[in-house]
Coordinates of C-alpha atoms in Angstrom, one line a residue:
M20 CA 101.9 104.2 90.1
K21 CA 103.1 106.7 92.6
T22 CA 104.6 107.1 96.1
T23 CA 103.5 109.4 98.8
N24 CA 105.5 111.0 101.6
D25 CA 102.8 111.9 104.1
D26 CA 104.9 110.8 107.0
A27 CA 108.5 109.7 107.6
T28 CA 107.9 106.4 105.9
Q29 CA 107.5 106.2 102.1
K30 CA 104.4 104.3 101.2
M31 CA 103.7 102.7 97.8
T32 CA 100.3 102.9 96.2
T33 CA 98.2 99.8 97.1
L34 CA 97.1 97.0 94.7
S35 CA 93.5 98.1 95.0
E36 CA 94.4 101.7 94.1
C37 CA 96.4 100.5 91.0
L38 CA 93.5 98.2 90.0
N39 CA 91.0 101.1 90.3
K40 CA 93.3 103.3 88.2
A41 CA 93.8 100.6 85.6
V42 CA 90.0 100.2 85.2
R43 CA 89.7 104.0 84.8
D44 CA 92.3 103.8 82.1
G45 CA 90.2 101.2 80.2
Y46 CA 91.7 97.9 81.6
V47 CA 88.3 96.6 82.5
E48 CA 88.7 92.8 81.7
S49 CA 89.7 90.4 84.4
F50 CA 92.0 87.7 83.1
R51 CA 93.0 84.3 84.5
V52 CA 95.4 81.7 83.2
N53 CA 94.3 78.1 82.5
G54 CA 97.0 75.9 81.2
E55 CA 98.7 77.7 78.3
E56 CA 95.9 80.2 77.7
L57 CA 94.9 83.5 79.1
I58 CA 91.1 83.6 79.6
A59 CA 89.0 86.8 79.7
E60 CA 86.5 86.3 82.5
H61 CA 83.7 88.4 81.0
G62 CA 84.1 87.8 77.3
K63 CA 85.3 84.1 77.6
K64 CA 87.9 84.8 75.0
R65 CA 91.1 82.8 75.0
F66 CA 94.6 84.0 74.1
K67 CA 98.0 82.4 73.6
P68 CA 101.2 84.1 74.9
Q69 CA 102.0 85.4 71.4
D70 CA 98.6 87.2 71.3
V71 CA 99.3 89.2 74.5
G72 CA 101.3 92.3 75.4
I73 CA 102.0 93.6 78.8
P74 CA 102.6 97.4 78.6
N75 CA 103.3 97.7 82.3
F76 CA 103.3 95.8 85.6
Y77 CA 103.6 96.6 89.3
R78 CA 104.9 94.7 92.2
F79 CA 103.6 95.1 95.8
E80 CA 105.1 93.9 99.0
G81 CA 103.1 93.6 102.2
Y82 CA 103.8 96.4 104.5
S83 CA 103.6 94.3 107.7
D84 CA 103.8 90.8 106.2
P85 CA 106.6 90.0 103.8
E86 CA 104.6 86.9 102.6
D87 CA 101.9 89.3 101.3
N88 CA 103.5 89.9 97.8
S89 CA 101.7 90.4 94.6
V90 CA 102.1 91.6 91.0
L91 CA 99.6 93.3 88.8
Y92 CA 100.0 92.9 85.0
L93 CA 98.3 95.3 82.6
V94 CA 97.3 93.2 79.6
E95 CA 96.6 94.1 76.0
T96 CA 95.5 91.4 73.6
I97 CA 95.7 91.1 69.8
D98 CA 92.0 92.0 69.4
G99 CA 92.3 95.1 71.6
T100 CA 90.9 93.7 74.8
L101 CA 92.4 95.5 77.8
G102 CA 92.5 94.0 81.3
T103 CA 94.4 93.0 84.4
L104 CA 96.0 89.8 85.7
V105 CA 97.0 89.5 89.4
D106 CA 99.4 87.0 90.9
S107 CA 101.4 86.4 94.0
Y108 CA 105.1 86.3 93.7
G109 CA 107.7 84.4 95.6
S110 CA 106.8 81.1 97.1
D111 CA 103.1 81.7 96.7
A112 CA 103.2 82.4 92.9
D113 CA 100.9 80.5 90.6
A114 CA 103.2 78.3 88.4
N115 CA 100.7 78.5 85.5
I116 CA 100.7 82.3 85.5
A117 CA 104.5 82.4 85.8
T118 CA 104.9 80.0 82.9
F119 CA 102.5 81.9 80.7
I120 CA 104.2 85.3 81.5
R121 CA 107.6 83.9 80.6
K122 CA 106.3 83.1 77.1
V123 CA 104.9 86.6 76.5
E124 CA 107.4 88.4 74.3
D125 CA 106.1 91.9 74.5
I126 CA 106.6 92.9 78.1
K127 CA 107.5 96.5 79.1
K128 CA 107.9 98.4 82.3
T129 CA 107.2 102.1 82.2

């Protein structure tokens, strides 16, 4: 996303701002991981890691709390479904999500 220099401190765009932009860009599905599958919340579709691409992702660190860390994945599936997956990172990361993401072969950072 972007950074702003409105004051002496550089501020990163927030998770909610990035989520809103992702939705405007067509990433409207909310995904979750259950075991070894990515599940579309609205469509109830299920995907294996080989059926998923991640064209971009963003990491966020809490401005006042270093424990408040998250990562937003933009997800594209083999059938064209676009959506997002959010996880914590660091000690609060979801082990199921981390395992699933490690198995996704098509991950990019733009």
